[in-house]
PDB file of C-alpha atoms and ligand atoms in Angstrom:
ATOM      1  CA  UNK A 126      -0.616   0.090  -0.107  1.00 28.00           C
ATOM      2  CA  UNK A 127       1.192   3.232  -0.936  1.00 37.00           C
ATOM      3  CA  UNK A 128       1.053   5.965   2.271  1.00 41.00           C
ATOM      4  CA  UNK A 129      -1.157   8.191   0.081  1.00 49.00           C
ATOM      5  CA  UNK A 130      -3.148   9.502   2.988  1.00 85.00           C
ATOM      6  CA  UNK A 131      -2.248  10.971   7.103  1.00 89.00           C
ATOM      7  CA  UNK A 132      -0.821   8.061   9.005  1.00 88.00           C
ATOM      8  CA  UNK A 133      -1.694   8.073  12.913  1.00 90.00           C
ATOM      9  CA  UNK A 134       1.490   7.203  14.388  1.00 90.00           C
ATOM     10  CA  UNK A 135       2.918   8.771  18.119  1.00 96.00           C
ATOM     11  CA  UNK A 136       6.443   9.346  19.187  1.00 97.00           C
ATOM     12  CA  UNK A 137       6.901   9.180  22.372  1.00 98.00           C
ATOM     13  CA  UNK A 138       7.985  12.808  25.006  1.00 98.00           C
ATOM     14  CA  UNK A 139      11.315  11.916  24.516  1.00 98.00           C
ATOM     15  CA  UNK A 140      10.382  12.324  21.031  1.00 98.00           C
ATOM     16  CA  UNK A 141       8.749  15.518  21.370  1.00 98.00           C
ATOM     17  CA  UNK A 142      11.937  17.061  23.986  1.00 98.00           C
ATOM     18  CA  UNK A 143      14.655  16.570  21.022  1.00 98.00           C
ATOM     19  CA  UNK A 144      13.063  17.161  17.142  1.00 98.00           C
ATOM     20  CA  UNK A 145      11.731  20.633  18.912  1.00 98.00           C
ATOM     21  CA  UNK A 146      14.975  20.938  21.926  1.00 98.00           C
ATOM     22  CA  UNK A 147      12.164  21.862  24.183  1.00 98.00           C
ATOM     23  CA  UNK A 148      13.636  23.377  27.531  1.00 97.00           C
ATOM     24  CA  UNK A 149      11.555  23.181  30.491  1.00 95.00           C
ATOM     25  CA  UNK A 150      11.170  26.988  30.321  1.00 96.00           C
ATOM     26  CA  UNK A 151       8.975  26.050  27.223  1.00 97.00           C
ATOM     27  CA  UNK A 152       7.046  23.052  28.288  1.00 96.00           C
ATOM     28  CA  UNK A 153       6.334  24.970  31.707  1.00 95.00           C
ATOM     29  CA  UNK A 154       4.466  27.416  29.584  1.00 96.00           C
ATOM     30  CA  UNK A 155       1.188  27.689  27.681  1.00 97.00           C
ATOM     31  CA  UNK A 156       1.860  24.404  25.046  1.00 98.00           C
ATOM     32  CA  UNK A 157      -0.056  24.092  22.021  1.00 98.00           C
ATOM     33  CA  UNK A 158       0.491  20.258  19.897  1.00 98.00           C
ATOM     34  CA  UNK A 159      -0.789  20.130  17.138  1.00 98.00           C
ATOM     35  CA  UNK A 160      -2.403  16.623  15.278  1.00 98.00           C
ATOM     36  CA  UNK A 161      -0.186  14.946  18.182  1.00 98.00           C
ATOM     37  CA  UNK A 162      -2.230  11.823  17.601  1.00 97.00           C
ATOM     38  CA  UNK A 163      -1.940   8.300  19.794  1.00 97.00           C
ATOM     39  CA  UNK A 164       1.090  10.499  20.750  1.00 98.00           C
ATOM     40  CA  UNK A 165       2.381  10.015  24.234  1.00 98.00           C
ATOM     41  CA  UNK A 166       4.285  13.553  24.869  1.00 98.00           C
ATOM     42  CA  UNK A 167       0.444  14.617  26.374  1.00 98.00           C
ATOM     43  CA  UNK A 168       0.404  12.094  28.628  1.00 98.00           C
ATOM     44  CA  UNK A 169       3.754  10.892  29.763  1.00 98.00           C
ATOM     45  CA  UNK A 170       4.121  15.223  29.881  1.00 98.00           C
ATOM     46  CA  UNK A 171       0.446  15.466  32.177  1.00 97.00           C
ATOM     47  CA  UNK A 172       2.384  12.708  34.879  1.00 97.00           C
ATOM     48  CA  UNK A 173       5.410  15.353  35.179  1.00 96.00           C
ATOM     49  CA  UNK A 174       3.514  18.154  35.893  1.00 95.00           C
ATOM     50  CA  UNK A 175       2.863  19.708  32.898  1.00 96.00           C
ATOM     51  CA  UNK A 176      -0.486  20.566  31.267  1.00 92.00           C
ATOM     52  CA  UNK A 177      -0.095  20.433  26.975  1.00 97.00           C
ATOM     53  CA  UNK A 178      -3.558  20.838  25.205  1.00 98.00           C
ATOM     54  CA  UNK A 179      -3.121  18.503  21.889  1.00 98.00           C
ATOM     55  CA  UNK A 180      -5.401  18.388  18.826  1.00 98.00           C
ATOM     56  CA  UNK A 181      -6.576  16.356  16.251  1.00 97.00           C
ATOM     57  CA  UNK A 182      -9.282  14.702  14.981  1.00 96.00           C
ATOM     58  CA  UNK A 183      -8.673  12.259  14.629  1.00 96.00           C
ATOM     59  CA  UNK A 184     -10.108  12.542  19.377  1.00 97.00           C
ATOM     60  CA  UNK A 185     -13.612  12.866  18.082  1.00 97.00           C
ATOM     61  CA  UNK A 186     -12.818   9.052  18.131  1.00 97.00           C
ATOM     62  CA  UNK A 187     -13.136   7.169  20.929  1.00 96.00           C
ATOM     63  CA  UNK A 188      -9.953   5.331  22.115  1.00 96.00           C
ATOM     64  CA  UNK A 189     -11.227   1.841  20.868  1.00 96.00           C
ATOM     65  CA  UNK A 190     -12.341   3.509  17.458  1.00 95.00           C
ATOM     66  CA  UNK A 191      -8.468   4.692  17.834  1.00 95.00           C
ATOM     67  CA  UNK A 192      -6.753   2.241  17.976  1.00 94.00           C
ATOM     68  CA  UNK A 193      -7.787   0.028  15.503  1.00 94.00           C
ATOM     69  CA  UNK A 194      -7.509   2.743  13.100  1.00 92.00           C
ATOM     70  CA  UNK A 195      -4.044   2.388  14.041  1.00 91.00           C
ATOM     71  CA  UNK A 196      -3.795  -1.363  14.166  1.00 89.00           C
ATOM     72  CA  UNK A 197      -5.371  -0.806  10.804  1.00 91.00           C
ATOM     73  CA  UNK A 198      -2.191   0.545   9.557  1.00 89.00           C
ATOM     74  CA  UNK A 199       0.783  -0.763  10.906  1.00 88.00           C
ATOM     75  CA  UNK A 200       1.879  -3.719   8.521  1.00 87.00           C
ATOM     76  CA  UNK A 201       1.968  -0.442   5.151  1.00 88.00           C
ATOM     77  CA  UNK A 202       4.138   1.046   7.509  1.00 89.00           C
ATOM     78  CA  UNK A 203       6.210  -1.482   8.818  1.00 89.00           C
ATOM     79  CA  UNK A 204       6.766  -3.383   4.884  1.00 89.00           C
ATOM     80  CA  UNK A 205       7.166   0.568   3.301  1.00 88.00           C
ATOM     81  CA  UNK A 206       9.862   0.940   5.879  1.00 90.00           C
ATOM     82  CA  UNK A 207      11.749  -2.640   5.159  1.00 91.00           C
ATOM     83  CA  UNK A 208      11.299  -1.097   1.466  1.00 91.00           C
ATOM     84  CA  UNK A 209      12.807   2.390   1.551  1.00 91.00           C
ATOM     85  CA  UNK A 210      14.756   1.023   5.197  1.00 91.00           C
ATOM     86  CA  UNK A 211      18.105   3.368   3.566  1.00 92.00           C
ATOM     87  CA  UNK A 212      16.081   6.076   3.240  1.00 93.00           C
ATOM     88  CA  UNK A 213      16.912   6.278   7.526  1.00 95.00           C
ATOM     89  CA  UNK A 214      19.138   6.146   9.907  1.00 95.00           C
ATOM     90  CA  UNK A 215      19.288   3.149  12.523  1.00 95.00           C
ATOM     91  CA  UNK A 216      20.259   4.144  15.292  1.00 93.00           C
ATOM     92  CA  UNK A 217      16.852   5.716  18.110  1.00 92.00           C
ATOM     93  CA  UNK A 218      15.219   2.099  16.544  1.00 94.00           C
ATOM     94  CA  UNK A 219      17.314  -0.707  15.333  1.00 93.00           C
ATOM     95  CA  UNK A 220      14.789  -1.839  12.986  1.00 92.00           C
ATOM     96  CA  UNK A 221      11.850  -1.177  12.113  1.00 91.00           C
ATOM     97  CA  UNK A 222      10.315  -3.932  14.451  1.00 90.00           C
ATOM     98  CA  UNK A 223      12.067  -2.056  17.177  1.00 92.00           C
ATOM     99  CA  UNK A 224      10.110   0.859  15.536  1.00 93.00           C
ATOM    100  CA  UNK A 225       6.711  -0.703  14.907  1.00 92.00           C
ATOM    101  CA  UNK A 226       6.916  -2.417  18.912  1.00 93.00           C
ATOM    102  CA  UNK A 227       8.532   1.272  20.301  1.00 94.00           C
ATOM    103  CA  UNK A 228       4.816   2.351  18.272  1.00 94.00           C
ATOM    104  CA  UNK A 229       2.606   0.738  19.798  1.00 94.00           C
ATOM    105  CA  UNK A 230       4.782   1.105  23.187  1.00 96.00           C
ATOM    106  CA  UNK A 231       3.686   5.290  22.774  1.00 97.00           C
ATOM    107  CA  UNK A 232      -0.284   4.329  21.435  1.00 96.00           C
ATOM    108  CA  UNK A 233      -0.770   2.452  24.577  1.00 97.00           C
ATOM    109  CA  UNK A 234       0.536   4.830  26.705  1.00 98.00           C
ATOM    110  CA  UNK A 235      -1.854   7.184  24.597  1.00 98.00           C
ATOM    111  CA  UNK A 236      -4.596   5.100  24.793  1.00 98.00           C
ATOM    112  CA  UNK A 237      -3.977   4.720  28.733  1.00 98.00           C
ATOM    113  CA  UNK A 238      -4.709   8.659  29.321  1.00 98.00           C
ATOM    114  CA  UNK A 239      -6.569   9.536  26.165  1.00 98.00           C
ATOM    115  CA  UNK A 240     -10.830   9.643  28.337  1.00 97.00           C
ATOM    116  CA  UNK A 241      -8.794  10.959  31.746  1.00 97.00           C
ATOM    117  CA  UNK A 242      -6.761  13.360  28.884  1.00 98.00           C
ATOM    118  CA  UNK A 243     -10.086  14.405  27.326  1.00 98.00           C
ATOM    119  CA  UNK A 244     -12.071  15.259  29.816  1.00 97.00           C
ATOM    120  CA  UNK A 245      -9.223  17.660  31.423  1.00 97.00           C
ATOM    121  CA  UNK A 246      -9.172  19.196  27.888  1.00 98.00           C
ATOM    122  CA  UNK A 247      -6.383  17.703  27.051  1.00 98.00           C
ATOM    123  CA  UNK A 248      -7.618  15.886  24.092  1.00 98.00           C
ATOM    124  CA  UNK A 249      -9.651  18.254  21.976  1.00 98.00           C
ATOM    125  CA  UNK A 250     -10.764  17.171  18.032  1.00 98.00           C
ATOM    126  CA  UNK A 251     -10.047  20.433  16.875  1.00 98.00           C
ATOM    127  CA  UNK A 252      -8.050  20.838  12.864  1.00 97.00           C
ATOM    128  CA  UNK A 253      -6.117  22.748  10.884  1.00 98.00           C
ATOM    129  CA  UNK A 254      -6.361  25.706   9.988  1.00 97.00           C
ATOM    130  CA  UNK A 255      -9.088  26.554  12.295  1.00 98.00           C
ATOM    131  CA  UNK A 256      -8.524  25.717  16.507  1.00 98.00           C
ATOM    132  CA  UNK A 257     -10.504  26.708  18.502  1.00 98.00           C
ATOM    133  CA  UNK A 258      -8.790  29.083  20.451  1.00 98.00           C
ATOM    134  CA  UNK A 259      -8.098  33.041  21.084  1.00 98.00           C
ATOM    135  CA  UNK A 260      -5.683  34.868  19.674  1.00 97.00           C
ATOM    136  CA  UNK A 261      -2.864  34.711  22.949  1.00 97.00           C
ATOM    137  CA  UNK A 262      -3.328  31.298  24.546  1.00 97.00           C
ATOM    138  CA  UNK A 263      -0.291  29.436  23.476  1.00 98.00           C
ATOM    139  CA  UNK A 264       3.522  30.682  24.244  1.00 97.00           C
ATOM    140  CA  UNK A 265       4.110  27.649  22.049  1.00 98.00           C
ATOM    141  CA  UNK A 266       3.052  25.989  19.304  1.00 98.00           C
ATOM    142  CA  UNK A 267       4.136  22.485  18.543  1.00 98.00           C
ATOM    143  CA  UNK A 268       3.239  20.593  14.608  1.00 98.00           C
ATOM    144  CA  UNK A 269       5.392  17.077  14.615  1.00 98.00           C
ATOM    145  CA  UNK A 270       5.217  14.621  11.538  1.00 98.00           C
ATOM    146  CA  UNK A 271       2.017  17.207   9.580  1.00 98.00           C
ATOM    147  CA  UNK A 272       3.498  19.705   8.139  1.00 98.00           C
ATOM    148  CA  UNK A 273       5.793  19.564   5.240  1.00 98.00           C
ATOM    149  CA  UNK A 274       6.260  15.868   5.979  1.00 97.00           C
ATOM    150  CA  UNK A 275       2.447  15.298   3.949  1.00 97.00           C
ATOM    151  CA  UNK A 276       3.882  18.135   1.173  1.00 98.00           C
ATOM    152  CA  UNK A 277       1.525  15.578  -1.539  1.00 96.00           C
ATOM    153  CA  UNK A 278      -1.261  15.776   0.803  1.00 95.00           C
ATOM    154  CA  UNK A 279      -1.434  18.365   2.335  1.00 97.00           C
ATOM    155  CA  UNK A 280      -0.762  22.489  -0.493  1.00 97.00           C
ATOM    156  CA  UNK A 281       1.373  25.088  -0.189  1.00 98.00           C
ATOM    157  CA  UNK A 282      -2.023  27.325   0.686  1.00 98.00           C
ATOM    158  CA  UNK A 283      -3.010  24.448   3.490  1.00 98.00           C
ATOM    159  CA  UNK A 284       0.097  25.045   5.392  1.00 98.00           C
ATOM    160  CA  UNK A 285       0.524  28.949   4.618  1.00 98.00           C
ATOM    161  CA  UNK A 286      -2.487  29.595   6.570  1.00 98.00           C
ATOM    162  CA  UNK A 287      -2.092  25.963   9.265  1.00 98.00           C
ATOM    163  CA  UNK A 288       0.746  28.121  10.017  1.00 98.00           C
ATOM    164  CA  UNK A 289      -0.821  31.621  10.355  1.00 98.00           C
ATOM    165  CA  UNK A 290      -2.977  30.091  12.040  1.00 98.00           C
ATOM    166  CA  UNK A 291      -0.575  28.594  15.312  1.00 98.00           C
ATOM    167  CA  UNK A 292       0.762  31.830  15.003  1.00 98.00           C
ATOM    168  CA  UNK A 293      -2.305  33.649  15.471  1.00 98.00           C
ATOM    169  CA  UNK A 294      -2.672  31.192  18.796  1.00 98.00           C
ATOM    170  CA  UNK A 295       1.451  31.663  19.686  1.00 98.00           C
ATOM    171  CA  UNK A 296       3.601  33.228  20.226  1.00 97.00           C
ATOM    172  CA  UNK A 297       5.602  30.982  19.463  1.00 98.00           C
ATOM    173  CA  UNK A 298       5.402  27.866  16.623  1.00 98.00           C
ATOM    174  CA  UNK A 299       7.880  25.060  16.053  1.00 98.00           C
ATOM    175  CA  UNK A 300       7.552  22.189  12.680  1.00 99.00           C
ATOM    176  CA  UNK A 301       9.212  19.360  12.946  1.00 98.00           C
ATOM    177  CA  UNK A 302      10.161  17.636  10.276  1.00 98.00           C
ATOM    178  CA  UNK A 303      11.583  19.331   6.793  1.00 98.00           C
ATOM    179  CA  UNK A 304      11.388  16.428   4.721  1.00 98.00           C
ATOM    180  CA  UNK A 305       8.542  14.892   2.884  1.00 97.00           C
ATOM    181  CA  UNK A 306       7.417  11.213   3.456  1.00 93.00           C
ATOM    182  CA  UNK A 307       9.973  11.147   0.733  1.00 92.00           C
ATOM    183  CA  UNK A 308      13.177  11.987   2.309  1.00 94.00           C
ATOM    184  CA  UNK A 309      13.584  15.033  -0.171  1.00 97.00           C
ATOM    185  CA  UNK A 310      13.161  18.872   1.490  1.00 98.00           C
ATOM    186  CA  UNK A 311      10.046  20.037   1.444  1.00 98.00           C
ATOM    187  CA  UNK A 312       8.656  21.935  -1.650  1.00 98.00           C
ATOM    188  CA  UNK A 313       6.254  23.779   1.132  1.00 98.00           C
ATOM    189  CA  UNK A 314       9.086  24.945   2.785  1.00 98.00           C
ATOM    190  CA  UNK A 315      10.627  28.335   1.037  1.00 98.00           C
ATOM    191  CA  UNK A 316       7.279  29.685  -0.465  1.00 98.00           C
ATOM    192  CA  UNK A 317       6.005  28.988   3.141  1.00 98.00           C
ATOM    193  CA  UNK A 318       8.872  30.764   5.124  1.00 98.00           C
ATOM    194  CA  UNK A 319       9.261  34.372   2.302  1.00 98.00           C
ATOM    195  CA  UNK A 320       5.433  34.193   3.034  1.00 98.00           C
ATOM    196  CA  UNK A 321       5.579  33.904   7.309  1.00 98.00           C
ATOM    197  CA  UNK A 322       8.445  36.438   6.678  1.00 97.00           C
ATOM    198  CA  UNK A 323       6.600  39.043   4.891  1.00 97.00           C
ATOM    199  CA  UNK A 324       3.742  38.648   7.681  1.00 97.00           C
ATOM    200  CA  UNK A 325       6.469  40.197   9.812  1.00 96.00           C
ATOM    201  CA  UNK A 326       7.404  37.397  11.658  1.00 98.00           C
ATOM    202  CA  UNK A 327      10.963  35.469  12.132  1.00 98.00           C
ATOM    203  CA  UNK A 328      12.152  32.539  11.444  1.00 98.00           C
ATOM    204  CA  UNK A 329      14.764  30.193  11.710  1.00 98.00           C
ATOM    205  CA  UNK A 330      16.330  27.465  11.345  1.00 98.00           C
ATOM    206  CA  UNK A 331      17.628  25.306  14.122  1.00 98.00           C
ATOM    207  CA  UNK A 332      19.396  21.273  14.104  1.00 98.00           C
ATOM    208  CA  UNK A 333      18.392  19.595  16.491  1.00 98.00           C
ATOM    209  CA  UNK A 334      19.572  16.292  17.854  1.00 97.00           C
ATOM    210  CA  UNK A 335      16.284  13.803  16.295  1.00 97.00           C
ATOM    211  CA  UNK A 336      17.150  11.901  12.972  1.00 97.00           C
ATOM    212  CA  UNK A 337      15.063   9.165  11.145  1.00 96.00           C
ATOM    213  CA  UNK A 338      14.679  10.540   7.849  1.00 96.00           C
ATOM    214  CA  UNK A 339      18.892  10.973   7.306  1.00 95.00           C
ATOM    215  CA  UNK A 340      19.181  14.493   7.389  1.00 95.00           C
ATOM    216  CA  UNK A 341      15.698  15.072   9.160  1.00 97.00           C
ATOM    217  CA  UNK A 342      17.341  16.548  12.157  1.00 98.00           C
ATOM    218  CA  UNK A 343      16.075  20.549  11.447  1.00 98.00           C
ATOM    219  CA  UNK A 344      13.397  21.907  12.429  1.00 98.00           C
ATOM    220  CA  UNK A 345      11.821  25.557  11.721  1.00 98.00           C
ATOM    221  CA  UNK A 346      10.803  28.032  14.498  1.00 98.00           C
ATOM    222  CA  UNK A 347       8.842  31.379  13.739  1.00 98.00           C
ATOM    223  CA  UNK A 348       8.235  34.790  16.354  1.00 97.00           C
ATOM    224  CA  UNK A 349       7.487  37.697  15.315  1.00 86.00           C
ATOM    225  CA  UNK A 350       9.825  39.514  15.121  1.00 80.00           C
ATOM    226  CA  UNK A 351       9.047  41.435  18.555  1.00 70.00           C
ATOM    227  CA  UNK A 352       9.025  39.010  20.383  1.00 65.00           C
ATOM    228  CA  UNK A 353      12.547  38.098  19.217  1.00 59.00           C
ATOM    229  CA  UNK A 354      13.816  40.888  20.211  1.00 55.00           C
ATOM    230  CA  UNK A 355      12.426  41.460  23.615  1.00 59.00           C
ATOM    231  CA  UNK A 356      13.329  38.426  24.408  1.00 56.00           C
ATOM    232  CA  UNK A 357      17.077  39.373  23.066  1.00 54.00           C
ATOM    233  CA  UNK A 358      17.065  42.737  24.954  1.00 52.00           C
ATOM    234  CA  UNK A 359      15.815  40.477  28.341  1.00 49.00           C
TER     235      UNK A 359
HETATM  236  C1  SAM B1250       2.425  11.501  11.679  1.00 51.84           C
HETATM  237  S1  SAM B1250       0.296  12.119  12.377  1.00 51.84           S
HETATM  238  C2  SAM B1250       1.137  12.163  13.770  1.00 51.84           C
HETATM  239  C3  SAM B1250       1.119  12.719  15.451  1.00 51.84           C
HETATM  240  C4  SAM B1250       1.923  13.194  16.096  1.00 51.84           C
HETATM  241  N1  SAM B1250       2.843  15.029  16.514  1.00 51.84           N
HETATM  242  C5  SAM B1250       3.531  12.752  15.745  1.00 51.84           C
HETATM  243  O1  SAM B1250       4.437  12.796  15.683  1.00 51.84           O
HETATM  244  O2  SAM B1250       4.210  11.385  17.020  1.00 51.84           O
HETATM  245  C6  SAM B1250      -0.321  13.095  11.363  1.00 51.84           C
HETATM  246  C7  SAM B1250      -1.495  13.736  12.653  1.00 51.84           C
HETATM  247  O3  SAM B1250      -1.647  14.202  11.812  1.00 51.84           O
HETATM  248  C8  SAM B1250      -3.814  14.604  12.356  1.00 51.84           C
HETATM  249  N2  SAM B1250      -3.696  14.967  10.808  1.00 51.84           N
HETATM  250  C9  SAM B1250      -3.620  14.922   9.591  1.00 51.84           C
HETATM  251  N3  SAM B1250      -4.949  16.483   9.627  1.00 51.84           N
HETATM  252  C10 SAM B1250      -4.726  17.100  10.836  1.00 51.84           C
HETATM  253  C11 SAM B1250      -4.931  18.761  10.310  1.00 51.84           C
HETATM  254  N4  SAM B1250      -5.722  19.075   9.462  1.00 51.84           N
HETATM  255  N5  SAM B1250      -4.891  19.492  11.402  1.00 51.84           N
HETATM  256  C12 SAM B1250      -4.599  18.151  13.370  1.00 51.84           C
HETATM  257  N6  SAM B1250      -3.937  17.665  13.132  1.00 51.84           N
HETATM  258  C13 SAM B1250      -4.318  16.549  11.359  1.00 51.84           C
HETATM  259  C14 SAM B1250      -4.141  13.319  11.625  1.00 51.84           C
HETATM  260  O4  SAM B1250      -5.050  12.450  12.511  1.00 51.84           O
HETATM  261  C15 SAM B1250      -2.271  11.949  12.908  1.00 51.84           C
HETATM  262  O5  SAM B1250      -2.603  12.241  14.067  1.00 51.84           O
END
């Protein structure tokens, strides 16, 4: 099966911390995880006393329905990984099977927390480019493995609208990775950066310590230019 749709696989807290170079100060702020799906980032953060809000269209579903959707993609994703093994760096995960097992563990951690987190307002069913939050509700919004990765599925206009919406609700936005599913730099990256610079944001590419797709160890960080200046002066 070709991975033509957006696959609901999730990463854990340590992966998020590394992909986004999150500091303790970042985590103490108001953080939005956008398109978090079955990631255990929120569950593990909550267990450590941080409060993250995650949004995803998946969250209209029950835990059992989400589990079934993730399981349904399992064989296709692991066989695709096996077929394209050379595109990835097998260090954090030694092979496609151990990666698959890690993703299952992550999903179970998420599912165990889902009902309680939903009741507490930590899991909110919503979709970019329209988020149910007022302007400046968050200090930081994160997009992991959605924007840029799914460049084929999400056209440039959808990327620009999504990033504008994230910058409406959060003072800073971080996006990872900047590569597409085929491991190439997203064709939307340059035009998104140009559009956001045109809107008055500072846009910076930053190397991080997370690399699974070969060459995919860069995140995008966007902030209001005045925000960057304020922090530099304080
Ligand atoms: C590959 S998963 C990544 C999950 C998580 N962010 C991680 O990195 O572990 C992509 C997620 O994006 C979600 N998604 C798809 N379209 C979306 C949209 N328009 N707005 C927000 N999330 C979306 C999917 O439901 C899925 O859970």
